[in-house]
Short mmCIF file of C-alpha atoms and ligand atoms in Angstrom, two decimals:
data_model
loop_
_atom_site.label_atom_id
_atom_site.label_comp_id
_atom_site.label_asym_id
_atom_site.label_seq_id
_atom_site.Cartn_x
_atom_site.Cartn_y
_atom_site.Cartn_z
CA MET A 5 63.36 86.63 -8.52
CA GLY A 6 65.31 89.13 -10.67
CA MET A 7 64.68 92.75 -10.99
CA ASN A 8 62.53 93.89 -13.98
CA ARG A 9 64.78 95.85 -16.03
CA GLU A 10 62.32 97.27 -18.53
CA ARG A 11 59.80 98.55 -15.81
CA LEU A 12 62.57 100.43 -14.03
CA LYS A 13 63.85 101.83 -17.45
CA ASN A 14 60.58 102.62 -18.59
CA GLY A 15 59.43 104.28 -15.36
CA LEU A 16 62.53 106.38 -15.38
CA GLU A 17 61.90 107.52 -19.13
CA LYS A 18 58.31 108.29 -18.12
CA MET A 19 59.88 110.67 -15.29
CA GLY A 20 62.16 112.21 -17.72
CA ILE A 21 65.12 110.52 -16.26
CA ALA A 22 67.68 108.52 -18.75
CA ALA A 23 69.53 105.70 -17.10
CA ASP A 24 72.58 104.23 -18.86
CA ALA A 25 73.39 100.40 -18.82
CA ALA A 26 75.78 100.90 -15.80
CA ALA A 27 73.20 102.53 -13.94
CA LEU A 28 70.59 99.59 -14.53
CA GLU A 29 73.21 97.09 -13.78
CA ARG A 30 73.82 98.77 -10.28
CA PHE A 31 70.25 98.64 -9.51
CA GLU A 32 70.10 95.01 -10.28
CA ALA A 33 73.19 94.44 -8.07
CA PHE A 34 71.79 96.54 -5.32
CA HIS A 35 68.50 94.50 -5.29
CA ALA A 36 70.36 91.21 -4.96
CA ILE A 37 72.57 92.46 -1.98
CA LEU A 38 69.22 93.55 -0.44
CA ASP A 39 67.77 90.18 -0.88
CA GLU A 40 70.94 88.51 0.50
CA TYR A 41 70.76 90.61 3.58
CA ASN A 42 67.11 90.28 4.11
CA ALA A 43 67.49 86.41 3.99
CA ARG A 44 69.64 86.74 7.22
CA MET A 45 68.26 89.78 9.00
CA ASP A 46 65.37 92.01 9.13
CA LEU A 47 66.81 94.82 7.18
CA THR A 48 63.82 96.19 5.25
CA ALA A 49 60.21 95.12 4.46
CA VAL A 50 60.30 92.47 1.73
CA LEU A 51 58.44 93.68 -1.23
CA ASP A 52 57.67 92.05 -4.60
CA GLU A 53 60.03 93.00 -7.32
CA ASP A 54 57.88 95.31 -9.29
CA GLU A 55 56.70 97.12 -6.06
CA ARG A 56 60.46 97.41 -4.95
CA VAL A 57 61.05 99.10 -8.56
CA ASP A 58 58.05 101.31 -8.05
CA ARG A 59 58.30 102.20 -4.21
CA HIS A 60 61.84 102.44 -3.77
CA ASP A 61 63.96 102.99 -7.00
CA LEU A 62 61.24 105.40 -8.97
CA ASP A 63 59.93 106.92 -5.75
CA SER A 64 63.50 107.99 -4.58
CA ALA A 65 64.49 109.39 -7.90
CA ALA A 66 61.71 112.00 -7.67
CA PRO A 67 63.87 115.28 -7.25
CA LEU A 68 65.64 114.54 -10.38
CA PRO A 69 63.25 115.70 -13.03
CA HIS A 70 62.94 118.95 -10.91
CA GLY A 71 66.57 119.82 -11.32
CA LEU A 72 67.27 120.25 -7.60
CA LEU A 73 70.68 118.55 -7.36
CA ALA A 74 73.41 120.39 -9.12
CA ALA A 75 76.46 118.48 -10.52
CA GLY A 76 78.74 117.31 -7.71
CA ALA A 77 76.32 118.53 -5.08
CA ARG A 78 76.84 117.25 -1.44
CA VAL A 79 73.76 115.35 -0.48
CA ILE A 80 72.87 113.87 3.05
CA ASP A 81 70.34 111.11 3.25
CA VAL A 82 69.01 111.74 6.89
CA GLY A 83 67.42 108.13 8.20
CA THR A 84 68.43 106.53 5.00
CA GLY A 85 67.43 102.89 6.32
CA ALA A 86 68.39 100.48 3.62
CA GLY A 87 69.53 103.33 1.30
CA PHE A 88 66.33 105.09 0.29
CA PRO A 89 66.29 107.66 -1.35
CA GLY A 90 70.16 107.95 -1.30
CA MET A 91 71.08 104.80 -3.11
CA PRO A 92 69.02 105.37 -6.17
CA LEU A 93 70.12 109.00 -6.29
CA LEU A 94 73.67 107.92 -6.12
CA ILE A 95 73.23 105.09 -8.71
CA LEU A 96 71.62 107.53 -11.16
CA ARG A 97 73.99 110.31 -10.26
CA PRO A 98 77.38 109.18 -9.45
CA ASP A 99 78.61 112.70 -9.37
CA LEU A 100 76.79 113.39 -6.16
CA ARG A 101 78.88 113.23 -3.11
CA MET A 102 76.49 111.46 -0.80
CA THR A 103 76.60 110.88 2.88
CA PHE A 104 74.03 107.95 4.21
CA LEU A 105 73.04 108.56 7.71
CA ASP A 106 71.21 106.32 10.12
CA ALA A 107 70.86 105.52 13.82
CA LEU A 108 70.78 101.87 13.15
CA LYS A 109 74.21 100.31 12.78
CA LYS A 110 73.16 96.95 10.92
CA ARG A 111 71.87 99.39 8.18
CA ILE A 112 74.98 101.46 7.87
CA LEU A 113 77.12 98.13 7.69
CA PHE A 114 74.86 96.98 4.95
CA LEU A 115 75.32 100.18 3.09
CA GLN A 116 79.09 100.17 3.42
CA ASP A 117 79.13 96.74 1.91
CA ALA A 118 76.72 97.67 -0.80
CA LEU A 119 78.64 100.79 -1.87
CA SER A 120 81.92 98.92 -1.92
CA ARG A 121 80.48 95.95 -4.13
CA LEU A 122 78.78 98.44 -6.42
CA GLY A 123 82.00 100.32 -6.97
CA LEU A 124 80.42 103.54 -5.60
CA GLN A 125 82.02 106.25 -3.50
CA ALA A 126 80.07 107.51 -0.51
CA GLU A 127 80.16 107.90 3.30
CA ALA A 128 77.81 105.80 5.40
CA LEU A 129 77.71 107.28 8.82
CA HIS A 130 76.22 105.53 12.05
CA ALA A 131 74.83 108.33 14.24
CA ARG A 132 71.72 110.15 15.36
CA ALA A 133 71.11 113.10 13.16
CA GLU A 134 70.88 115.42 16.30
CA ASP A 135 74.36 114.48 17.18
CA ALA A 136 76.01 114.45 13.63
CA ALA A 137 74.68 117.94 13.02
CA ARG A 138 76.68 119.19 15.78
CA LEU A 139 79.94 118.25 14.34
CA PRO A 140 81.74 120.91 12.39
CA LEU A 141 82.52 118.21 9.74
CA TYR A 142 78.86 117.91 9.01
CA ARG A 143 77.04 120.96 10.17
CA GLY A 144 76.39 123.66 7.58
CA GLN A 145 78.23 121.65 4.81
CA TYR A 146 75.43 120.26 2.55
CA ASP A 147 73.78 121.52 -0.63
CA ALA A 148 70.69 119.35 -0.19
CA ALA A 149 69.33 116.97 2.73
CA VAL A 150 66.96 114.22 1.56
CA SER A 151 64.65 112.22 3.86
CA ARG A 152 61.86 109.96 3.40
CA ALA A 153 59.67 108.14 5.95
CA VAL A 154 61.63 109.57 8.97
CA ALA A 155 59.50 111.78 10.95
CA ALA A 156 56.64 114.45 10.77
CA ALA A 157 57.46 117.67 8.81
CA PRO A 158 58.34 119.77 11.71
CA VAL A 159 60.50 117.23 13.27
CA LEU A 160 62.30 116.79 9.96
CA GLN A 161 63.06 120.45 9.63
CA GLU A 162 65.03 120.22 12.96
CA LEU A 163 66.87 116.82 11.73
CA THR A 164 67.81 118.23 8.21
CA LEU A 165 68.22 122.18 8.27
CA PRO A 166 71.26 122.23 10.46
CA PHE A 167 73.27 120.21 7.93
CA LEU A 168 72.73 122.77 5.06
CA ARG A 169 74.83 125.67 4.11
CA GLN A 170 72.88 128.84 3.24
CA GLY A 171 70.90 128.37 -0.03
CA GLY A 172 70.84 124.53 0.53
CA LEU A 173 67.63 122.66 0.43
CA SER A 174 65.80 120.29 2.68
CA ILE A 175 63.83 117.68 0.37
CA ALA A 176 61.29 115.69 2.41
CA TRP A 177 59.12 112.89 0.78
CA LYS A 178 55.65 113.30 2.22
CA GLY A 179 52.26 111.68 1.99
CA PRO A 180 48.70 113.16 1.85
CA GLY A 181 48.86 114.22 5.36
CA LEU A 182 51.31 116.99 4.94
CA SER A 183 48.68 119.70 4.86
CA GLU A 184 47.90 119.42 8.41
CA GLU A 185 51.67 119.72 9.40
CA MET A 186 52.21 122.73 7.11
CA THR A 187 51.85 125.58 9.72
CA ALA A 188 53.95 123.92 12.18
CA ALA A 189 56.55 123.07 9.36
CA ARG A 190 56.79 126.91 8.41
CA ARG A 191 57.22 127.91 11.86
CA ALA A 192 59.93 125.27 12.87
CA ALA A 193 61.90 126.19 9.58
CA PHE A 194 61.88 129.90 10.59
CA LEU A 195 63.40 128.83 14.03
CA LEU A 196 66.09 126.78 12.41
CA GLY A 197 66.86 129.39 9.70
CA GLY A 198 64.91 128.11 6.96
CA THR A 199 62.26 129.18 4.59
CA VAL A 200 59.72 126.69 3.15
CA ARG A 201 59.74 127.14 -0.44
CA GLY A 202 57.00 124.95 -1.63
CA ILE A 203 55.56 121.61 -2.45
CA LEU A 204 56.48 119.49 -5.69
CA ASP A 205 54.63 116.85 -7.04
CA ALA A 206 56.39 113.64 -7.23
CA PRO A 207 54.30 110.93 -9.17
CA VAL A 208 55.49 107.60 -9.71
CA PRO A 209 54.30 106.45 -13.13
CA GLY A 210 51.34 103.97 -12.72
CA ARG A 211 51.10 104.31 -8.93
CA GLU A 212 49.26 107.67 -9.03
CA GLU A 213 47.25 106.51 -5.66
CA TRP A 214 50.51 107.12 -3.79
CA ALA A 215 50.49 110.85 -4.38
CA HIS A 216 53.77 111.71 -2.91
CA VAL A 217 55.00 115.30 -2.75
CA LEU A 218 58.26 116.66 -1.98
CA LEU A 219 58.43 119.41 0.91
CA ILE A 220 61.11 121.93 -0.23
CA THR A 221 62.61 124.13 2.62
CA GLU A 222 65.71 126.48 1.81
CA LYS A 223 68.35 127.25 4.32
CA THR A 224 68.03 130.91 4.31
CA GLY A 225 69.74 132.14 7.42
CA LYS A 226 71.99 130.50 10.18
CA THR A 227 70.65 127.66 12.30
CA PRO A 228 71.02 129.03 15.96
CA ASP A 229 73.53 127.11 18.00
CA ILE A 230 70.91 125.60 20.42
CA TYR A 231 69.51 123.44 17.37
CA PRO A 232 69.25 120.53 16.85
CA ARG A 233 68.21 119.79 20.57
CA ARG A 234 69.66 116.65 22.13
CA ALA A 235 68.72 113.30 20.39
CA GLY A 236 65.06 112.35 20.80
CA THR A 237 63.94 115.85 21.91
CA PRO A 238 63.00 116.96 18.28
CA GLY A 239 60.56 114.06 18.03
CA LYS A 240 59.28 114.41 21.44
CA LYS A 241 58.54 118.02 21.45
CA PRO A 242 58.45 119.28 17.80
CA LEU A 243 59.28 122.79 16.97
CA GLY A 244 56.50 124.98 15.77
CA ARG A 245 53.60 123.31 17.28
CA GLY A 246 50.99 125.10 19.41
N1 LIG B 302 64.54 106.53 4.37
C1 LIG B 302 64.25 105.08 4.23
C2 LIG B 302 63.12 104.73 3.37
O1 LIG B 302 62.28 105.49 3.22
O2 LIG B 302 62.87 103.41 3.29
C3 LIG B 302 64.00 104.37 5.93
C4 LIG B 302 62.86 104.94 6.54
S1 LIG B 302 62.71 104.02 8.08
C5 LIG B 302 61.12 104.02 8.34
C6 LIG B 302 63.39 105.41 9.06
C7 LIG B 302 64.71 105.42 9.36
O3 LIG B 302 65.29 106.53 9.96
C8 LIG B 302 65.09 104.26 10.28
O4 LIG B 302 66.25 103.50 9.63
C9 LIG B 302 65.75 104.91 11.52
O5 LIG B 302 66.86 104.08 12.03
C10 LIG B 302 66.16 106.21 11.08
N2 LIG B 302 66.12 107.45 11.91
C11 LIG B 302 64.97 107.80 12.64
N3 LIG B 302 65.41 108.97 13.36
C12 LIG B 302 66.76 109.02 13.10
C13 LIG B 302 67.63 110.03 13.78
N4 LIG B 302 67.21 110.97 14.67
N5 LIG B 302 68.97 110.01 13.23
C14 LIG B 302 69.33 109.12 12.22
N6 LIG B 302 68.58 108.12 11.84
C15 LIG B 302 67.09 108.24 12.31
#
């Protein structure tokens, strides 16, 4: 079944995002490549087409109406999986300089193939966030770090803030459970050289029940050299708890 172009176009319009024909074509081609891979391997949960438009494409576009990503911004998608939110953001904003990061190699190989077939320029890096953030090529280099469905908020702070330059933003897609994580998320940000700036609404048109929000943390200082701790530790012993 093909992508419902009208649904995507109308949804984006309701969010205040204009998509040109080239973008819509790329979304369609990306869905087809996802289907092709999903038929061979377990890349991502298979959703029906309308749900995929809403849950993946529209949801991923949430930061754009808020004007959080400047022209030409360097953005890293931490734990991108099959390319969310990074791929919809890049399709809608090909000016972004995007790095897709994931610890699972098959997902990175999929993304490299998809990028070249879509004619998009971006890096797809196979690494754990904890390891990549220690390399000078990546540490302190990004204007924004986006992440969706990767870890609890305090853990995400450690996986994203080290990548940011001062003034850069960590943008995390979160569900309704966020309020319970906020105290720890604020403390973790403080330890990592960041400051929680707030929570923005990220509604997907017609899917009010999902009630996603974006947790916005600004890099206001420098991340101490001891962070991120070695791979696995941020998840096992989240900063800012207790
Ligand atoms: N962000 C995508 C989405 O919203 O559809 C994928 C979400 S999936 C539940 C979580 C992804 O994060 C997986 O692909 C996993 O390999 C990756 N991941 C988890 N921890 C990671 C880490 N420390 N470094 C890099 N990738 C990580």
